[in-house]
XYZ file of C-alpha atoms in Angstrom:
408
model
C 233.396 120.656 156.083
C 236.273 119.565 159.179
C 236.785 116.049 156.835
C 236.946 117.298 153.046
C 240.248 116.902 152.240
C 241.045 117.778 149.113
C 241.942 114.916 146.268
C 244.837 116.461 144.547
C 246.581 115.413 148.115
C 247.444 118.600 149.602
C 247.190 116.717 153.208
C 248.596 114.061 152.451
C 252.087 111.407 152.311
C 252.871 110.825 149.171
C 253.320 107.337 147.419
C 257.035 106.819 148.036
C 256.528 103.130 149.419
C 254.822 102.331 145.880
C 257.805 103.454 144.366
C 260.200 101.621 146.694
C 258.495 98.408 145.917
C 259.321 98.186 142.404
C 262.974 97.809 143.354
C 262.833 95.101 145.343
C 261.026 93.530 142.335
C 263.573 93.664 140.161
C 266.070 92.692 142.777
C 263.808 89.330 142.655
C 264.127 89.198 139.015
C 267.549 89.594 138.139
C 268.457 86.239 139.971
C 265.317 83.970 138.672
C 266.687 82.518 135.200
C 263.245 82.341 134.104
C 262.589 86.318 134.667
C 265.362 88.026 133.582
C 265.185 92.167 133.841
C 264.067 93.633 131.154
C 267.261 95.144 130.088
C 268.716 91.769 129.684
C 265.961 90.673 128.002
C 266.062 93.550 124.952
C 270.097 92.494 125.061
C 269.596 89.047 124.259
C 267.563 88.899 121.402
C 268.828 89.141 117.590
C 267.407 91.987 116.795
C 269.888 93.659 119.103
C 272.380 92.035 118.877
C 276.263 92.568 119.709
C 277.075 94.137 116.552
C 273.581 95.964 116.080
C 274.210 99.879 116.569
C 271.219 99.987 118.884
C 272.355 101.105 122.756
C 271.189 99.877 125.933
C 270.422 103.508 126.647
C 268.619 104.391 123.531
C 266.104 101.520 124.832
C 265.902 102.807 128.267
C 264.996 105.962 126.852
C 262.823 104.299 124.191
C 260.844 102.279 127.311
C 260.497 105.541 129.447
C 258.585 107.089 126.424
C 256.763 104.369 126.038
C 256.184 104.353 129.500
C 254.909 108.051 129.983
C 252.887 107.371 126.843
C 251.187 104.324 128.130
C 250.949 105.859 131.404
C 248.898 109.218 129.914
C 246.501 106.695 127.890
C 245.854 104.281 130.578
C 244.906 106.914 132.778
C 242.078 108.545 131.182
C 238.675 107.653 132.462
C 236.269 106.401 129.997
C 234.186 109.086 128.334
C 230.730 109.378 129.906
C 227.350 109.444 128.843
C 226.733 113.645 127.815
C 227.223 115.316 130.983
C 224.802 117.780 130.069
C 222.008 115.230 130.511
C 219.414 115.934 132.796
C 220.675 113.312 136.257
C 223.765 112.709 134.887
C 226.065 115.523 136.771
C 224.788 116.412 139.961
C 223.575 120.301 141.014
C 226.883 122.091 141.810
C 227.844 123.078 144.990
C 231.263 123.964 146.657
C 229.978 122.456 150.837
C 230.421 118.432 148.976
C 232.624 116.371 146.793
C 230.880 115.647 143.609
C 230.442 112.424 144.133
C 229.440 110.273 147.348
C 232.341 109.736 149.288
C 230.852 106.977 151.652
C 229.916 104.556 148.941
C 233.240 102.530 147.237
C 231.900 103.437 144.122
C 231.701 107.406 144.190
C 235.191 107.150 146.256
C 236.659 105.476 143.658
C 234.878 107.798 140.516
C 236.343 110.983 142.088
C 239.673 109.351 142.517
C 239.756 108.432 138.665
C 238.772 112.144 138.083
C 241.648 113.678 140.199
C 244.229 111.356 138.777
C 243.220 112.361 135.363
C 246.494 113.947 133.459
C 244.671 115.494 130.720
C 244.800 118.370 133.469
C 248.144 118.347 132.948
C 247.338 120.362 130.020
C 245.481 123.052 131.522
C 246.929 126.326 130.744
C 247.384 129.465 132.993
C 244.651 130.882 131.174
C 242.437 127.960 131.904
C 243.068 128.214 135.501
C 242.093 131.634 135.718
C 238.712 131.332 134.282
C 237.976 128.206 136.202
C 238.467 130.345 139.608
C 236.791 133.153 137.968
C 233.783 130.914 138.073
C 234.497 129.756 141.564
C 234.580 133.331 142.621
C 231.552 134.291 140.799
C 229.802 131.769 142.374
C 230.773 132.452 145.661
C 229.627 135.429 145.479
C 226.350 135.263 143.889
C 225.818 131.642 145.682
C 224.469 130.252 142.445
C 225.768 129.375 138.674
C 226.713 132.085 136.047
C 224.959 132.600 133.410
C 224.814 130.254 130.754
C 226.924 128.353 132.929
C 226.030 124.122 133.903
C 226.439 122.073 136.194
C 228.847 119.934 134.612
C 230.736 123.229 133.871
C 231.139 124.358 137.515
C 232.139 121.029 138.660
C 234.660 120.637 135.669
C 236.167 124.327 137.182
C 236.168 122.964 140.291
C 238.171 119.809 139.977
C 240.367 121.992 137.564
C 241.695 124.065 140.373
C 241.718 122.304 143.124
C 244.093 119.629 141.280
C 246.057 122.924 140.067
C 245.906 125.333 142.430
C 247.665 124.917 146.014
C 244.600 125.574 148.436
C 246.702 127.763 150.892
C 249.274 129.964 148.563
C 246.569 129.916 145.660
C 249.581 129.540 143.509
C 249.625 127.273 140.434
C 251.274 123.683 141.470
C 254.589 122.938 139.776
C 252.839 119.974 137.619
C 255.365 116.954 137.939
C 254.305 117.010 141.212
C 250.395 117.491 140.888
C 248.302 114.464 141.846
C 247.839 113.882 137.902
C 251.040 113.660 137.216
C 251.280 110.059 139.322
C 251.245 108.119 136.254
C 252.636 109.638 133.948
C 256.060 110.032 136.083
C 255.758 106.666 137.953
C 255.650 104.500 134.910
C 259.048 106.168 133.063
C 260.618 105.855 136.725
C 259.704 102.098 137.088
C 260.874 101.276 133.618
C 264.081 102.861 134.137
C 264.524 100.837 137.638
C 263.588 97.474 136.385
C 265.897 98.102 133.708
C 268.554 98.742 136.423
C 270.947 95.389 136.297
C 274.279 96.346 138.058
C 274.854 98.149 142.068
C 275.408 101.468 140.238
C 272.254 101.303 138.627
C 270.211 100.001 141.539
C 271.243 102.905 143.513
C 271.022 106.105 140.741
C 267.725 105.328 139.771
C 266.146 104.712 143.556
C 268.035 108.161 144.767
C 266.366 109.315 141.173
C 262.740 108.128 142.417
C 263.163 109.107 145.812
C 264.170 112.280 144.534
C 260.885 112.918 142.614
C 259.334 111.909 145.852
C 260.198 114.786 147.873
C 259.653 117.019 144.994
C 255.823 115.841 145.325
C 256.098 116.132 148.807
C 257.215 119.804 148.477
C 254.315 120.206 145.750
C 251.476 118.894 148.092
C 252.657 120.128 151.525
C 249.534 121.114 153.494
C 250.729 124.342 154.269
C 252.259 127.860 153.181
C 255.727 126.301 154.331
C 257.433 123.367 154.448
C 259.419 121.825 157.694
C 262.283 121.455 155.823
C 264.423 119.573 158.566
C 261.462 116.851 158.295
C 261.382 116.970 154.528
C 264.987 116.348 154.168
C 264.979 113.533 157.296
C 262.374 111.587 155.771
C 264.214 112.287 152.228
C 267.311 110.832 153.402
C 265.856 108.041 155.697
C 263.750 106.996 152.121
C 266.966 107.071 149.816
C 268.685 104.986 152.584
C 265.879 102.495 153.214
C 265.446 102.134 149.239
C 268.802 101.776 147.810
C 269.630 99.283 150.890
C 266.820 96.958 150.355
C 266.974 97.194 146.772
C 270.466 95.767 146.975
C 270.497 93.972 149.365
C 267.748 92.065 148.770
C 269.361 90.632 145.132
C 272.306 89.432 147.640
C 270.275 87.374 149.793
C 267.933 85.759 147.199
C 271.680 84.608 145.589
C 273.326 83.761 148.452
C 269.552 81.532 149.633
C 268.775 80.445 145.799
C 265.707 78.762 147.655
C 264.092 81.861 148.003
C 264.286 82.808 144.208
C 261.127 79.987 144.061
C 258.807 82.166 145.842
C 259.479 84.506 142.649
C 257.699 88.165 142.910
C 256.009 87.371 146.612
C 259.467 87.518 148.470
C 259.940 91.256 147.258
C 255.989 91.778 147.466
C 256.575 90.801 151.340
C 259.805 93.297 151.692
C 257.586 96.066 150.375
C 255.071 95.848 153.324
C 257.612 95.963 155.531
C 259.638 98.893 154.156
C 255.941 100.893 153.084
C 254.713 100.448 156.600
C 258.075 101.718 157.940
C 257.710 104.673 155.822
C 254.009 105.395 156.384
C 254.884 104.797 160.198
C 258.007 107.879 159.871
C 255.786 110.291 157.698
C 252.745 110.180 160.316
C 254.984 109.416 163.521
C 252.601 112.460 165.234
C 249.979 110.653 164.766
C 250.667 107.218 166.161
C 252.757 108.213 168.946
C 252.520 112.083 169.383
C 249.107 114.054 169.462
C 247.441 111.962 168.010
C 244.477 113.363 165.282
C 241.368 115.666 165.677
C 238.185 113.994 166.636
C 234.775 115.343 166.114
C 230.751 114.587 166.650
C 228.636 114.084 163.939
C 227.819 118.096 164.170
C 231.048 118.492 163.242
C 232.226 120.390 167.228
C 236.025 119.321 167.760
C 236.470 117.265 170.654
C 240.183 116.688 170.891
C 242.912 114.791 169.500
C 242.955 111.007 169.768
C 246.115 108.989 169.965
C 243.774 105.661 169.671
C 242.275 107.351 166.835
C 245.770 108.556 164.858
C 246.507 104.921 165.051
C 243.519 103.549 163.461
C 244.202 105.645 160.670
C 247.693 104.840 160.140
C 246.892 101.030 160.245
C 244.263 101.435 158.025
C 246.739 103.571 155.221
C 249.532 100.891 155.927
C 246.259 98.232 154.665
C 245.494 100.018 151.691
C 248.532 101.854 150.734
C 251.447 98.972 151.735
C 249.587 95.563 151.772
C 247.035 96.212 148.652
C 248.659 98.527 146.599
C 251.654 96.645 145.622
C 249.638 93.542 144.471
C 249.004 94.147 140.585
C 251.937 96.057 139.792
C 254.820 93.570 141.457
C 252.877 90.014 140.886
C 250.386 90.797 137.462
C 252.502 91.761 135.490
C 255.281 89.026 136.102
C 252.416 86.369 135.748
C 251.605 87.886 132.691
C 254.591 87.683 131.279
C 255.066 84.459 131.843
C 251.803 83.706 130.226
C 252.864 84.980 127.746
C 255.822 83.406 127.046
C 254.008 79.760 127.173
C 251.484 81.155 124.186
C 253.179 84.268 122.183
C 257.020 83.789 122.704
C 257.955 87.024 120.531
C 256.177 89.042 122.634
C 257.865 88.322 125.991
C 261.096 88.913 124.406
C 263.193 92.167 123.140
C 262.157 95.393 122.749
C 258.991 94.061 122.332
C 258.985 92.121 125.632
C 259.915 95.312 127.269
C 257.141 97.430 125.938
C 254.509 94.451 125.910
C 255.907 94.500 130.228
C 255.362 98.534 130.404
C 252.367 98.592 129.401
C 251.234 95.323 132.195
C 252.758 97.574 134.635
C 251.074 100.830 133.990
C 247.611 99.004 133.337
C 248.381 97.546 136.832
C 249.564 101.146 138.683
C 246.746 103.457 136.787
C 244.065 100.577 138.147
C 245.151 99.589 141.095
C 246.108 102.774 142.939
C 242.272 104.678 142.676
C 240.697 101.570 144.113
C 243.535 101.301 146.770
C 242.927 104.485 147.325
C 239.074 104.423 147.640
C 238.596 100.857 149.731
C 238.562 102.568 152.705
C 236.449 106.153 153.543
C 238.570 109.233 154.445
C 236.202 109.690 157.576
C 236.532 107.218 159.889
C 233.857 106.495 162.066
C 234.717 105.034 165.364
C 232.956 103.431 168.558
C 234.214 105.899 171.590
C 234.900 102.326 173.012
C 237.979 102.570 171.631
C 239.194 105.763 172.461
C 240.789 107.286 175.434
C 239.007 107.176 179.072
C 238.378 110.944 178.742
C 236.457 110.389 175.754
C 234.115 107.645 177.272
C 231.315 109.795 179.060
C 230.885 112.727 176.806
C 227.545 113.885 175.227
C 226.200 116.024 172.423
C 224.365 118.744 172.107
C 220.989 117.590 173.044
C 222.683 115.948 175.940
C 222.394 112.400 174.681
C 225.712 109.931 175.479
C 228.158 109.784 172.392
C 228.741 106.673 171.025
C 230.530 107.143 168.193
C 232.872 109.937 166.783
C 234.747 110.693 163.562
C 238.217 111.032 162.059
C 240.542 111.619 159.256
C 241.775 108.647 157.863
C 244.453 110.138 155.636
C 246.082 108.722 152.437
């Protein structure tokens, strides 16, 4: 249908603002004596003394490796009941998603399936088999003999998260939606370990470079507008590096800001994330808008008002809600642990503990944030432009509501 958006993200802009928020958190913690950066904690213990042969580079590599492993572990779904049981899996179809997207639970379960990093282990041969199953279903209108509904849903999921819907090519694995957690946790760990302006700038550049690769891999069309992509990349690098370094200097200059702890970086992230979303979707906000349709799926035109609603809802779910847990919860959790079990909050063990907290928060909150609001917006006609106020449906009845794609 018009509003069925591929969950692997081929029609969306990715998550550069989240990666920027970790840099703000680094800057905030760098100036707080009670919340030393992870690298400082690693180097400030008896285990890692000045005479130790373990270097900061080894600690960084070890932390990044652990982070990736933790991402793989924590982003997996709980084991379900027997999928072959009657009623456990809906009847397979290519016309609608597996889960009811009108409910929060349905959207959440669908998102958890599509960020599952185990799909990264699929081989080209596995994907060809999945494509063959779907092709046979499209030809005959029924499942191949000996294939269950669960098998068909799994084949569809494998293809949607691994194959570009327009080009039909296999997606670069590091840029897939299913690689988001395993790739971002090590990057966040490296950003948290950065303790000098040079290290902060380097890790932010590395972060945004990965983000550009992600945007390219998940482009909506067969080609990409390189000028727009590079412009967005340059803006993201400049903004993230400037804010990451500037926030630290500001809080050093105004010590009273440090009392607010992680909430100062969080407020900065809201601004940076909102600006990022607004820039990447400027055409929807102040240009052509987005397409709107009636209940029958008939396109009515482009609406700037609907586009602005979509951008605002995206800012609410992604820029405001998503950063809360990864930025605030780990800091508070580590502070609580330091009072109960101090040995778990210092040294390498402290770094590993915090990485696990960050991974868990990122894994749990990403799907929740993206599932809060339906992908398909229902908009009262009264909130649209004047030209849409007196339209009628195919039965001659006045239109009271229309629908538009919110975007992610």
